[in-house]
XYZ file of C-alpha atoms in Angstrom:
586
model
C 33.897 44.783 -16.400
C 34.969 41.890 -13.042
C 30.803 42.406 -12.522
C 30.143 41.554 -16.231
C 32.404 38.615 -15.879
C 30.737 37.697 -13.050
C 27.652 37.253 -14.233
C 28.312 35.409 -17.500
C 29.692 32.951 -15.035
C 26.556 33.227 -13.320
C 24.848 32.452 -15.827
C 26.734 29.654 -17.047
C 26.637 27.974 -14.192
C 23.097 27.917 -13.956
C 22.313 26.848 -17.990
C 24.988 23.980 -17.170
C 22.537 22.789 -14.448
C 19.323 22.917 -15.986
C 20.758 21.601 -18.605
C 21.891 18.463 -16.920
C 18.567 18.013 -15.291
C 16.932 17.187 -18.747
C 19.871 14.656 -19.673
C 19.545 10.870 -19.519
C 21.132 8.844 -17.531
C 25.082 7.752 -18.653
C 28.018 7.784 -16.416
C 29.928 10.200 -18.527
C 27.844 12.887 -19.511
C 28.831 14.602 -22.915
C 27.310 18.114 -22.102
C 28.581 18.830 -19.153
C 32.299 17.726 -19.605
C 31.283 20.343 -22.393
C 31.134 22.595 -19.493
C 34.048 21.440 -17.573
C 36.487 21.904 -21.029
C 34.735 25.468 -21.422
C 35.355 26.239 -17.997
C 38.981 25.032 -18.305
C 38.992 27.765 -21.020
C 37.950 30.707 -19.069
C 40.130 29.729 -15.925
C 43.059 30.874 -18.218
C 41.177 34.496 -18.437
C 39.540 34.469 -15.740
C 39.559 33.588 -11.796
C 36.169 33.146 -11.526
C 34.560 30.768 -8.712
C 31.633 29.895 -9.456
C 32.392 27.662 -12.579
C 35.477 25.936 -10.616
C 32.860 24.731 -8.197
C 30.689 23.301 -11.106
C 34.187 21.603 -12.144
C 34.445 20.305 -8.396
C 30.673 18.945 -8.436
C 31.218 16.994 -11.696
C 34.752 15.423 -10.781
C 32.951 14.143 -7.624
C 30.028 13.218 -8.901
C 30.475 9.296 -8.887
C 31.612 9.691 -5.462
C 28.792 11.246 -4.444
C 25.913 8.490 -6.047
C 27.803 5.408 -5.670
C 25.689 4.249 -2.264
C 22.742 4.819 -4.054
C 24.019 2.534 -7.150
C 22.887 5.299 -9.989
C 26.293 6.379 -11.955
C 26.294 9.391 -13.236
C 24.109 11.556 -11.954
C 23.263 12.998 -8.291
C 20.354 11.927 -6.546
C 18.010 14.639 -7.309
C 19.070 14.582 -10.801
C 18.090 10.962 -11.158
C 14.329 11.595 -9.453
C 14.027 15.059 -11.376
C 15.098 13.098 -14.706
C 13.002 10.212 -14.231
C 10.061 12.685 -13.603
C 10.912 14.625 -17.007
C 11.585 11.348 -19.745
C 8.640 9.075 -18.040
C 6.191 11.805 -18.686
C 7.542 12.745 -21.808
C 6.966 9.163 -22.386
C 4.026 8.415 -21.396
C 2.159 11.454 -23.047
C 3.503 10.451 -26.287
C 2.642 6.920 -26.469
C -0.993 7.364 -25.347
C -1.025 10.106 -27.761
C 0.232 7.446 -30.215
C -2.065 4.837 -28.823
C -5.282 7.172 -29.637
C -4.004 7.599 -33.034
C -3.487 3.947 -34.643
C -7.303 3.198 -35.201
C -7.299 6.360 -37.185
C -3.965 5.688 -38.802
C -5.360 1.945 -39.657
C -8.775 2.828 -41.000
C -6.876 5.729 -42.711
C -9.394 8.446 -41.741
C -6.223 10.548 -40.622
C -5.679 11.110 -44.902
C -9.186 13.459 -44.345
C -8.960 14.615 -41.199
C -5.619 15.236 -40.330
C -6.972 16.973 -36.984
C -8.059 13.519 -35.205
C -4.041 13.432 -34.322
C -5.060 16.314 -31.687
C -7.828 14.046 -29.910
C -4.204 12.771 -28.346
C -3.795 15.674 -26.534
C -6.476 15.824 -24.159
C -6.382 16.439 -19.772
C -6.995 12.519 -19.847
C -3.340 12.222 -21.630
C -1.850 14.277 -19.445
C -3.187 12.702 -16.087
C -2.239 9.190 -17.676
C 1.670 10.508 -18.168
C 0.983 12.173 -14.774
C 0.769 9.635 -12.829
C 3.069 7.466 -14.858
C 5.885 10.275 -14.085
C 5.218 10.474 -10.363
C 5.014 6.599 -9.486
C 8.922 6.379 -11.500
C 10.141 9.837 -10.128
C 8.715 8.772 -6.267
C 10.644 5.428 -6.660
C 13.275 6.616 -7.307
C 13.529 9.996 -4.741
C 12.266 7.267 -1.846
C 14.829 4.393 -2.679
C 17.606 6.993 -2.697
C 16.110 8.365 0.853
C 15.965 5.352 2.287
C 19.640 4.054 1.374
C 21.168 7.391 2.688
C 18.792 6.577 6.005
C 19.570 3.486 6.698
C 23.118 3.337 5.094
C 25.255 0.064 3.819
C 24.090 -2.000 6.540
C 20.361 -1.796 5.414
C 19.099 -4.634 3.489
C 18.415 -3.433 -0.315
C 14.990 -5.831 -0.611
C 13.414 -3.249 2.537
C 14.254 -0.058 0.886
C 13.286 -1.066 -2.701
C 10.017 -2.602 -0.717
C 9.334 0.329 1.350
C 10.123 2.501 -1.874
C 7.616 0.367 -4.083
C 4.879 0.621 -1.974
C 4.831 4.371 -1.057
C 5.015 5.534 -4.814
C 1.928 3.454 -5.843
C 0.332 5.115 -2.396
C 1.366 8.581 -3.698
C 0.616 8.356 -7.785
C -2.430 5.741 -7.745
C -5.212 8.651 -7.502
C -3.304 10.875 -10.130
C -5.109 8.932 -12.848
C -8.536 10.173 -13.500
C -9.696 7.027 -14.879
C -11.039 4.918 -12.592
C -11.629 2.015 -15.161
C -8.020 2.291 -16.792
C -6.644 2.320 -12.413
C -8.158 -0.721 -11.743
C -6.531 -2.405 -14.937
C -3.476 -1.453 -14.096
C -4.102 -2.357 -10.208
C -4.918 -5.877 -11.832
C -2.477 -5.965 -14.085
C -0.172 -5.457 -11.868
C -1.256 -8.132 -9.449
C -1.263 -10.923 -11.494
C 2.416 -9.987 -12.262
C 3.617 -9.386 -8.706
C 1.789 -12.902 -8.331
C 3.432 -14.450 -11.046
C 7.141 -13.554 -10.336
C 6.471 -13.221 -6.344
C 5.912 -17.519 -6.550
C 8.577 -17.976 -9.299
C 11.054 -15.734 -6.456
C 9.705 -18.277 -3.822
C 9.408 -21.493 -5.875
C 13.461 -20.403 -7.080
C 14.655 -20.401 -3.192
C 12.516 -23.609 -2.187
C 14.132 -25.743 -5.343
C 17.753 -24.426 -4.155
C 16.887 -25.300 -0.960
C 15.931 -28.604 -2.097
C 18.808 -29.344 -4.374
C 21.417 -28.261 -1.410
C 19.405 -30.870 0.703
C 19.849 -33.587 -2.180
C 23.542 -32.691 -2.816
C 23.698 -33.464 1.495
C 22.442 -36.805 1.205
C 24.180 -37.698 -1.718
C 27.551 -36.867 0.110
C 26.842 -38.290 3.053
C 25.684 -41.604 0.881
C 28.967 -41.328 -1.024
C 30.923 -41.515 2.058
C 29.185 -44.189 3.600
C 29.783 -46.245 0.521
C 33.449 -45.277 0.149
C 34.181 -46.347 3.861
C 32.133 -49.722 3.639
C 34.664 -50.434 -0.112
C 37.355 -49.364 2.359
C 36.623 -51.760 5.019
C 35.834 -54.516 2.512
C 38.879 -54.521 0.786
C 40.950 -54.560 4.374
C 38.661 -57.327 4.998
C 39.484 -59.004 1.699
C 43.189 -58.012 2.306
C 43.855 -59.618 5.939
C 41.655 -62.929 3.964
C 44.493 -63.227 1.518
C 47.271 -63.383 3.815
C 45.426 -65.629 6.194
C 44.664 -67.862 3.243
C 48.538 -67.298 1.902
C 50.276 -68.441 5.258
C 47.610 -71.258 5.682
C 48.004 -70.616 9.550
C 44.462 -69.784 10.130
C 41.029 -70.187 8.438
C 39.981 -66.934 6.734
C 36.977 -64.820 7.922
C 37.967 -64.999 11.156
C 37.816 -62.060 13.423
C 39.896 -59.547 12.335
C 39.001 -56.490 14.380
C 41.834 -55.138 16.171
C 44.322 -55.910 12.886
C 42.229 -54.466 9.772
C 40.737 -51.394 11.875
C 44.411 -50.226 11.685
C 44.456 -51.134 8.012
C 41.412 -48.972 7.594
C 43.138 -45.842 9.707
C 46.074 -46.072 6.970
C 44.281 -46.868 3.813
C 41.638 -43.654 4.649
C 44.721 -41.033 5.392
C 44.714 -39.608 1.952
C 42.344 -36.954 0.834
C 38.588 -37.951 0.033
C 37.477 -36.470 -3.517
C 34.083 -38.215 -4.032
C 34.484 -36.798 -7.764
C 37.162 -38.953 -9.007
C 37.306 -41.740 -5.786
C 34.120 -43.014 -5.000
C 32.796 -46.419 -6.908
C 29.615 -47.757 -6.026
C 29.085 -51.100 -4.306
C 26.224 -53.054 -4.669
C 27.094 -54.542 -1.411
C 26.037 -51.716 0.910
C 22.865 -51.393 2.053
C 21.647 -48.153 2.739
C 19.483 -47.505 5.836
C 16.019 -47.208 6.282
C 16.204 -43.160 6.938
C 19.005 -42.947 4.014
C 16.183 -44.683 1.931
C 13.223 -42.178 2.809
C 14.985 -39.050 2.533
C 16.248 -40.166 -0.712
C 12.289 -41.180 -1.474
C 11.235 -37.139 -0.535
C 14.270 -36.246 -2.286
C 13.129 -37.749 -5.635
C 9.608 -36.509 -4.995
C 10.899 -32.942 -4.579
C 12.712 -33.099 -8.203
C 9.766 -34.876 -9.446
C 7.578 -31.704 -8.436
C 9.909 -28.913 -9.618
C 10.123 -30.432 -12.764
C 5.919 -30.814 -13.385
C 5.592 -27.052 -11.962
C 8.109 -26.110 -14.395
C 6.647 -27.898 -17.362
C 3.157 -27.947 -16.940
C 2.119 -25.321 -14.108
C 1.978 -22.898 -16.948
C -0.313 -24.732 -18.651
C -2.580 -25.829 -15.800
C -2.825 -21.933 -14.906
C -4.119 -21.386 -18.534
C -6.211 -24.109 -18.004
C -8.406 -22.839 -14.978
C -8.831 -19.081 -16.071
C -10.047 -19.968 -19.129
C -12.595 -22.840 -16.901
C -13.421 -19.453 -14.654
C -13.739 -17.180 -17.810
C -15.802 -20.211 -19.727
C -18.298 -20.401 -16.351
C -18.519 -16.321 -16.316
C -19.732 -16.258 -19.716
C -22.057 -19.066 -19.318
C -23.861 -17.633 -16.516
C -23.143 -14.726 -15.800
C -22.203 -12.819 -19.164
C -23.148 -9.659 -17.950
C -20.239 -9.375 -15.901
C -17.837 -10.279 -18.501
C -15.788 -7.025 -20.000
C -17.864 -5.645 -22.742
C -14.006 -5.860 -25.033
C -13.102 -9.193 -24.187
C -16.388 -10.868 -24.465
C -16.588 -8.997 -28.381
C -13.290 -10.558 -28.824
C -14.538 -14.427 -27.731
C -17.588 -14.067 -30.080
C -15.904 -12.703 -32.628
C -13.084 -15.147 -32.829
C -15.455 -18.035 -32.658
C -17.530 -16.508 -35.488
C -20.492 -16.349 -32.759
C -20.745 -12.897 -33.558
C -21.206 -13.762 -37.405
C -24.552 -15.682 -36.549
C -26.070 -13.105 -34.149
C -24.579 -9.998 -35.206
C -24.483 -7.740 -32.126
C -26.498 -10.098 -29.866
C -24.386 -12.930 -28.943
C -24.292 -12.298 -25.279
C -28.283 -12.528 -25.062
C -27.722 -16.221 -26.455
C -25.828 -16.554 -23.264
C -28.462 -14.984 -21.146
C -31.265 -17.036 -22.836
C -29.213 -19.978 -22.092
C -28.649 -19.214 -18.308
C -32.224 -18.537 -17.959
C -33.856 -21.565 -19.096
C -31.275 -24.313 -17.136
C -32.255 -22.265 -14.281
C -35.462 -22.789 -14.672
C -35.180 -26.105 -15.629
C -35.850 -29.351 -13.043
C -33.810 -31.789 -15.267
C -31.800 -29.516 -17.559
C -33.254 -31.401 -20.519
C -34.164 -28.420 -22.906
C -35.311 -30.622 -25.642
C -37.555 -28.929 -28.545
C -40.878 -30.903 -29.432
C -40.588 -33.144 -32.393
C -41.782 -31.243 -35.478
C -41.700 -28.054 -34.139
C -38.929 -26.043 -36.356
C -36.312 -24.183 -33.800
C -37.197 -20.924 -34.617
C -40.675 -21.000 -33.643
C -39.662 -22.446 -30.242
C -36.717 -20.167 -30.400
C -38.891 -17.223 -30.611
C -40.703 -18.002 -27.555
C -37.529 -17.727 -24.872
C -36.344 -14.591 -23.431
C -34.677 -12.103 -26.207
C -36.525 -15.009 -28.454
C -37.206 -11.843 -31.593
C -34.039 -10.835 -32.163
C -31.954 -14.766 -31.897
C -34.643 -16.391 -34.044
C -33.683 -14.316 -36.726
C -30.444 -16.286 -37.051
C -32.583 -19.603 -37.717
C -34.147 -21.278 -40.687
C -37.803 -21.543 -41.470
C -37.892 -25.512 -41.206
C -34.829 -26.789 -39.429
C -35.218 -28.608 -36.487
C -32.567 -28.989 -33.685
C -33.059 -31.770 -30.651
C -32.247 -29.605 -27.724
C -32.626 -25.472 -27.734
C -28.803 -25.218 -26.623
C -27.248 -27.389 -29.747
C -29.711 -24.810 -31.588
C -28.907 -21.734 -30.793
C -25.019 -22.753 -31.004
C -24.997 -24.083 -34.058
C -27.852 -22.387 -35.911
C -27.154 -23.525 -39.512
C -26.761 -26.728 -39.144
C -27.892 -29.777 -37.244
C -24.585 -31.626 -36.664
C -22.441 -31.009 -33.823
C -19.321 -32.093 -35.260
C -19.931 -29.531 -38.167
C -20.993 -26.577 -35.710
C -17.795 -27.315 -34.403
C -15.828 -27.256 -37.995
C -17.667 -24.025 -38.899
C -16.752 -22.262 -35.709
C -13.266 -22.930 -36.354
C -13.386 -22.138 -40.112
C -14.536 -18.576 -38.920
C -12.320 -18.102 -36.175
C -9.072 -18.898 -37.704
C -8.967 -16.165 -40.235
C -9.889 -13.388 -38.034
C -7.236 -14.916 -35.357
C -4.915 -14.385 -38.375
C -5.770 -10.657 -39.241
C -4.658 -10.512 -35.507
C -1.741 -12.613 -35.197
C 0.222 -11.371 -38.398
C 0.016 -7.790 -37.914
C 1.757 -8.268 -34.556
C 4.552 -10.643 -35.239
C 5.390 -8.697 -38.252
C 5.647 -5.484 -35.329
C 7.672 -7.535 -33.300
C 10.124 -8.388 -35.996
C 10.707 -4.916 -37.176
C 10.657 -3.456 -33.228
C 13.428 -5.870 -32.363
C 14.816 -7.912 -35.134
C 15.441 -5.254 -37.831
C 19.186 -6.146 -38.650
C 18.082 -9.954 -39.476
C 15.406 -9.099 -41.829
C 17.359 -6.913 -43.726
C 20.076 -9.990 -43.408
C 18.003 -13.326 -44.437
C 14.184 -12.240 -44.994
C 12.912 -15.082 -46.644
C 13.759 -16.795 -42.638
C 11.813 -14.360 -41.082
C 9.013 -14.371 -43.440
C 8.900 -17.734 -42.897
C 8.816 -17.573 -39.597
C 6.181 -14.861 -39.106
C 3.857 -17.428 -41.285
C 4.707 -20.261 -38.922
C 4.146 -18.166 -35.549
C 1.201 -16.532 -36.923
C -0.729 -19.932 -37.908
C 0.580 -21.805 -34.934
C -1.182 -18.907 -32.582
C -3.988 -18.831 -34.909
C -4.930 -22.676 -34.406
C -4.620 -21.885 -30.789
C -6.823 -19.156 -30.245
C -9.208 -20.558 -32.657
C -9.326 -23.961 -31.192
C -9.681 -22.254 -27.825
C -12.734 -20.509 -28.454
C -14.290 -23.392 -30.592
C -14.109 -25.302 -27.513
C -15.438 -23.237 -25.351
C -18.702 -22.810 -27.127
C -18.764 -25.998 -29.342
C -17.957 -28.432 -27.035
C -20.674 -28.389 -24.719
C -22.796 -30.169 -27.778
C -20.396 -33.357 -26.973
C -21.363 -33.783 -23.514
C -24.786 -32.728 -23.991
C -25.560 -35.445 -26.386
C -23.422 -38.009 -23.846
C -25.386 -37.013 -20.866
C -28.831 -36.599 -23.032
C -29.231 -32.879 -20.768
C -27.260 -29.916 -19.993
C -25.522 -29.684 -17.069
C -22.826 -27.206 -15.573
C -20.183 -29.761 -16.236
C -20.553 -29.609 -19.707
C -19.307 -26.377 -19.757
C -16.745 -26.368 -17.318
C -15.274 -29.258 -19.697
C -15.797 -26.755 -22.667
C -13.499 -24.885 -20.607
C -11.181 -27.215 -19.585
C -10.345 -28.439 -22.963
C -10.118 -24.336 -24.382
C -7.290 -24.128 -21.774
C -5.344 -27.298 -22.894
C -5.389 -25.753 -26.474
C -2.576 -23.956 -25.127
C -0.512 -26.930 -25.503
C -0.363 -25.982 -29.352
C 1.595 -22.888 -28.916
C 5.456 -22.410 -28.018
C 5.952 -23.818 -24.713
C 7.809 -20.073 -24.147
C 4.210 -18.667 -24.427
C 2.306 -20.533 -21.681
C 2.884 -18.225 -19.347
C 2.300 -14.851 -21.123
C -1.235 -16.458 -22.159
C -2.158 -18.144 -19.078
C -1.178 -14.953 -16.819
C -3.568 -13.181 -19.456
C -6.194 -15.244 -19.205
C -5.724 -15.293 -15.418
C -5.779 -11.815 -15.089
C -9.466 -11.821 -17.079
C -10.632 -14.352 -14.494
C -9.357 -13.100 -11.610
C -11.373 -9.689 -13.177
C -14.763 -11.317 -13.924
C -14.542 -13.418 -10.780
C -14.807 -10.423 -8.332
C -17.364 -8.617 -10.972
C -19.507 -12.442 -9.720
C -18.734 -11.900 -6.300
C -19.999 -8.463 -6.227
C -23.254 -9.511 -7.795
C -23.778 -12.201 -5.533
C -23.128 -10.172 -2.419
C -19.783 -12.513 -1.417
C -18.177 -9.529 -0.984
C -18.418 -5.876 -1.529
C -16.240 -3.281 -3.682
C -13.646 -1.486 -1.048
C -12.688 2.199 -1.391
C -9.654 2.809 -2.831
C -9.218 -0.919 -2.903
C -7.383 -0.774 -6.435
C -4.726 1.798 -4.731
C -3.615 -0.610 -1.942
C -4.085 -3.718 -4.603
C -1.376 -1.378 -6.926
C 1.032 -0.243 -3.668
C 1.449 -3.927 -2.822
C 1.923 -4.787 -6.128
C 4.428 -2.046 -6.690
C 6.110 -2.965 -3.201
C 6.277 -6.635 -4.527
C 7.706 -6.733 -8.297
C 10.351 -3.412 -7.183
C 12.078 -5.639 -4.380
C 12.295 -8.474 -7.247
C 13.332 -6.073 -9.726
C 16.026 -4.205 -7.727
C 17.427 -7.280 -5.749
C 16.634 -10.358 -7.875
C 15.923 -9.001 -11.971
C 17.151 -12.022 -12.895
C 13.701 -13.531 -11.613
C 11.769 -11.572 -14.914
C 11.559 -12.848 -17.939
C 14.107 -11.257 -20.729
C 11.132 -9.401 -22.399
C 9.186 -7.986 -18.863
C 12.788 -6.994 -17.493
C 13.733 -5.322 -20.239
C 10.484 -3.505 -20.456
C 10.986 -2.738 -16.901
C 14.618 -1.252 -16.779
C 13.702 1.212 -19.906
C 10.275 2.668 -17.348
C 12.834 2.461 -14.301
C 16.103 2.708 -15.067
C 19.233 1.196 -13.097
C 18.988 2.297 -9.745
């Protein structure tokens, strides 16, 4: 019977621990002070061990986590947990991911089976290595705290940590295309919040410097009033005895004036006035010169560095396309065309328009591509490289000026309405985007204040949705269309045409919510920075290293953890958020 006993508690024991390994993470855990109330139970039955030790581990539990910062849980619970939920995770949404285009074009009503396309090895390595980089964080931050104890800096472990679990889970996806994304992804965020960390220090920096040299100007001005009114003082007595002439010499009597009147505490809050009669000195004057410089700066990089980012990826992604379009990504390139109705008028084929285009200013002396007069553009159309398939796009006896203005604006010879028509098109289809995805948003994280006052949110999905509409389509109207301006200014094509296409594309950004500069320009940026090493390959600049997008994704990881950990103020509400729910508090 005591062996019987001792086994239930045995076994107890052991379901109370795997049990807690599969928990999540709260400082009071509801299943296992289960366990401790059941064990209090049996204590009065029983003298059994084994389950007073399980008591003994949970009562010290905070105790034992508390230099690691994770409440709740031990250390290996917290890696073994994060290992568990992230690929639980992970696996589901990509499984959900592979499902929406069948749930949208509602081919899951026939084939019910497509939901089992989810579950595939390339799921699984995807969750995989999701899993391991969280799990590996978290083991290797908790290492290195108990290593190097309370005296160790928390930005070098969460560094250290960062880096070694993108070294360690990097190769555990099987995709090498979906790697490198991520790699890049990655990146361009670790570059983003890496100079907003820096550019943060620099303007406190600054501002402590300003605060100096206001104080010490304060003071300076407070003990010039101070000796001016002993001055003025010693004046009025002179003047009131009429035994001397006033401004006389007065050293030796008002410096003692000045000792007295300067006794009493200084508060330049409440004490100081300004007086126009002191004249600050030369270096008072420059440093408060650099000083308004400095505020000048923080406030344009705060306002309009956004924007200027925006502004050159889509220049670099306007050039890629241009001239090299073939080392565009096939996706985003569908989505340009597509969204400036390009697609429409060469269904397919747009990129060859592109190629066609790159081919002939190269081969051009003066860039003047000008079509003969009476000849109709699709003959001379037909007679470029890929000339059968665009001149199908053309009518019989329309005549364009140049072969560029033709083949951009096929159906018509007016630049201005090539441009209208290219936005006509693009705006609705930037609407079948934009309104699916506010109306997500709203239910994802605003659910309590539709059900509250839905004719506000309705109203503002249709605002947000046309707002980013008119952006996106004016972006990629400009980007194609506007090259027919400067073309017709400068009577030839030229590069610069289309680098101003681009320019202006990236100012459209100036139509959406200032809050959404960054998202878009960090975007675009991350295309750029994409297509611009795709050009650098092809031109032999540099070569593709191995296992370059595993070091690009360490030092990436290594980066945005030691923000994350030390500074998570430094994210943006939405990225931090997303963050802490793939991390946790550690």
């Amino acid at each position: 019977m005591e062996n019987t006993s001792q086994l239930f508690n045995v076994f107890v024991e052991g379901l109370a621990r795997l049990t807690s390994y599969a928990l999540t993470d709260k400082e009071k855990e509801t299943v296992v002070q289960g366990f401790h109330k059941f064990h209090e139970r049996l204590e009065r039955m029983s003298s059994s061990s084994s389950l007073r030790q399980l008591a003994i581990e949970s009562q010290n539990r905070n105790a034992k986590v508390s230099r690691c910062q994770h409440e709740g849980t031990s250390c290996l619970q917290n890696a073994i947990r994060g290992l568990l939920r992230t690929f639980l995770v992970g696996f589901g949404v990509k499984c959900g991911l592979e499902a929406v285009p069948h749930i949208i074009s509602l081919r899951l009503l026939t084939r019910p089976s497509l939901l089992l396309r989810g579950f595939s090895r390339d799921t699984a390595s995807f969750a995989s290595f999701l899993a391991v980089l969280v799990s590996s964080y978290k083991a290797i931050l908790c290492t290195m705290r108990h290593i190097r104890g309370e005296k160790g800096s928390d930005y070098t472990n969460s560094l250290v940590a960062g880096m070694l679990a993108g070294l360690i889970s990097a190769k555990l996806d099987r995709s090498t295309s979906r790697r490198n994304a991520i790699a890049l992804y990655l990146f361009s965020r670790a570059l983003q919040y890496g100079t907003v960390w820096v550019f943060e220090r620099w303007a406190a920096r600054q501002q402590t410097e300003d605060d100096k040299l206001r104080s010490r100007w304060m003071k300076r001005a407070h003990s010039v009033d101070v000796v001016s009114a002993a001055r003025r003082k010693l004046e009025r007595e002179a003047v009131e005895e009429a035994t001397v002439e006033p401004r006389v010499n007065w050293d030796a009597e008002w410096n003692a004036e000045i000792k007295s009147d300067t006794k009493s505490d200084w508060n330049p809050q409440t004490t100081i006035s300004w007086s126009p009669t002191v004249e600050p000195s030369l270096e008072t004057k420059r440093e408060a010169r650099r000083s308004q410089l400095v505020r000048s700066a923080i406030h344009w990089a705060r306002s309009y560095a956004p924007a200027a980012l925006m502004t050159f990826s889509v220049t670099v992604i306007t050039y890629v396309m241009v001239f090299h379009v073939e080392s565009m990504p096939t996706g985003y390139a569908h989505l340009l065309f597509k969204s400036s109705g390009f697609d429409a008028l060469y269904p397919g084929k747009a990129a060859l328009v592109y190629k066609a285009v790159a081919q002939k200013m190269a081969e051009s002396v003066d860039g003047k591509l000008a079509i003969p007069n009476g000849m109709p553009t699709k003959q001379f159309v037909s007679q470029i490289p890929h000339g059968d398939t665009l001149a199908k796009a053309f009518d019989e006896h329309i005549h364009h000026n140049t072969l560029t203005c033709g083949l951009f604006h096929p159906s018509t010879t007016s630049c201005a309405l090539g441009m209208a028509n290219s936005f006509s098109r693009g705006f609705p289809f930037a609407m079948k985007m934009y309104v699916p995805l506010n109306i997500a948003v709203q239910l994802m994280f605003k659910r309590g204040i539709i059900l509250k006052d839905p004719m506000s949110v309705l109203l503002k999905i249709i605002k947000s949705s046309t707002r980013s509409s008119a952006f996106f389509a004016l972006m990629s109207t400009a980007i194609i269309q506007v090259p027919c301006v400067f073309r017709t200014m400068l009577g030839r094509d030229t590069t610069f045409a289309y680098v101003a296409g681009g320019i202006l594309g990236g100012l459209a950004v100036l139509t959406e919510v200032q809050s959404r500069h960054i998202e878009l320009g960090m975007y675009c940026f991350l295309r750029a920075l994409q297509m611009a090493w795709n050009v650098g390959i092809k031109k032999g600049v540099w070569t593709n290293v191995r296992h370059g997008e595993v070091v690009l994704l360490s030092a990436s990881m290594a980066v945005l953890m030691s923000i994350f950990q030390n500074d998570p103020t430094t994210f943006s509400l939405t990225y931090r958020s997303i963050i802490t729910r793939v991390f946790g508090k550690n």
